[in-house]
Short mmCIF file of C-alpha atoms in Angstrom, two decimals:
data_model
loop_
_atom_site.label_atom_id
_atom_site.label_comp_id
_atom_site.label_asym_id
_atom_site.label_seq_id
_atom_site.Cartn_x
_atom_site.Cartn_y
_atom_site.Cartn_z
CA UNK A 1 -40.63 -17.39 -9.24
CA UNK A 2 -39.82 -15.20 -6.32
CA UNK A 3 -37.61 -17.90 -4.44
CA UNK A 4 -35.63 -17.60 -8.10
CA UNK A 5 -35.32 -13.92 -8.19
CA UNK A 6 -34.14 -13.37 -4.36
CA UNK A 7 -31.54 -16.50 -5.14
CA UNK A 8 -30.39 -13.94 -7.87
CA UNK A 9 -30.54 -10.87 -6.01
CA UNK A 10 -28.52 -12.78 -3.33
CA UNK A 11 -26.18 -14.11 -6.61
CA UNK A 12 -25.66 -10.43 -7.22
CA UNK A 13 -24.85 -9.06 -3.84
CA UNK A 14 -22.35 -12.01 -3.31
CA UNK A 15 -20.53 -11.25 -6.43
CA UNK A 16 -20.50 -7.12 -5.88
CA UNK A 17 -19.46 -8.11 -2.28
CA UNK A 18 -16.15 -10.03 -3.38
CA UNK A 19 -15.35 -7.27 -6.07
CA UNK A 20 -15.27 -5.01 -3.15
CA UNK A 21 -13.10 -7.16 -1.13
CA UNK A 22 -10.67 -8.01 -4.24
CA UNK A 23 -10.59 -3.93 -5.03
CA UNK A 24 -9.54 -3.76 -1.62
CA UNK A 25 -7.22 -5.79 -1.27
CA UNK A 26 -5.32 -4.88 -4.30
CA UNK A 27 -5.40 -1.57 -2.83
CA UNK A 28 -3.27 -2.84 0.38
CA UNK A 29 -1.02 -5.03 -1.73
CA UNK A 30 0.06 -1.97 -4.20
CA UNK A 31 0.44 0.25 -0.93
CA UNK A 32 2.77 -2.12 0.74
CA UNK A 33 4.71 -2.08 -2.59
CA UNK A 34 5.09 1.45 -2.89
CA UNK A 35 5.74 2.07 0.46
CA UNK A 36 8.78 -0.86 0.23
CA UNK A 37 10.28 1.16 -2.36
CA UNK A 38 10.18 4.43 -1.03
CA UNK A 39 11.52 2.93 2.11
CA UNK A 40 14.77 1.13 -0.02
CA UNK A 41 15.18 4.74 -1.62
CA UNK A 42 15.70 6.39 1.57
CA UNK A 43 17.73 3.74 3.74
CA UNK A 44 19.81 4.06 0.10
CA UNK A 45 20.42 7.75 0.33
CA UNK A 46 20.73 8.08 4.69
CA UNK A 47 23.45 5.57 3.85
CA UNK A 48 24.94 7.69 2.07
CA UNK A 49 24.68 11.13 3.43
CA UNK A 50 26.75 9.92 6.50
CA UNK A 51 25.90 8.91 10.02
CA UNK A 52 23.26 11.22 11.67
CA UNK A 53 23.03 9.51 14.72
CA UNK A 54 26.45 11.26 15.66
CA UNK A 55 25.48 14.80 15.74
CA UNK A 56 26.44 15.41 11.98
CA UNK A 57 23.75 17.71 10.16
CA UNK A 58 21.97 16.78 6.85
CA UNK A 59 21.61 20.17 5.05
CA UNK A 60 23.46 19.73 1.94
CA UNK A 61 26.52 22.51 2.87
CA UNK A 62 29.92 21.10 3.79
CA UNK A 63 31.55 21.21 6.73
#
């Protein structure tokens, strides 16, 4: 009876163990996601606001 209950206490430890991992790893996917879009959104809009490798300054007021 005991070799039963620690297979099942292993069992239950194995299965909380790869919830963990999965929680995890959605976690990482979704973040790579996000942070993909917000990258797009800003290479969109330093496109363009003009160059600002030339000196020009990004504060909104025109020159």
């Amino acid at each position: 009876m005991t070799a039963l209950e620690d297979l099942r206490q292993l069992a239950d430890l194995v299965d909380f163990g790869l919830w963990e991992i999965g929680y995890i790893a959605l976690v990482i996917v979704l973040a790579k996601i996000i942070g993909r879009r917000v990258r797009s959104r800003d290479g969109r809009r330093m496109g363009t606001t003009g160059d600002l490798s030339s000196g020009q300054s990004d504060c909104g007021t025109p020159d």
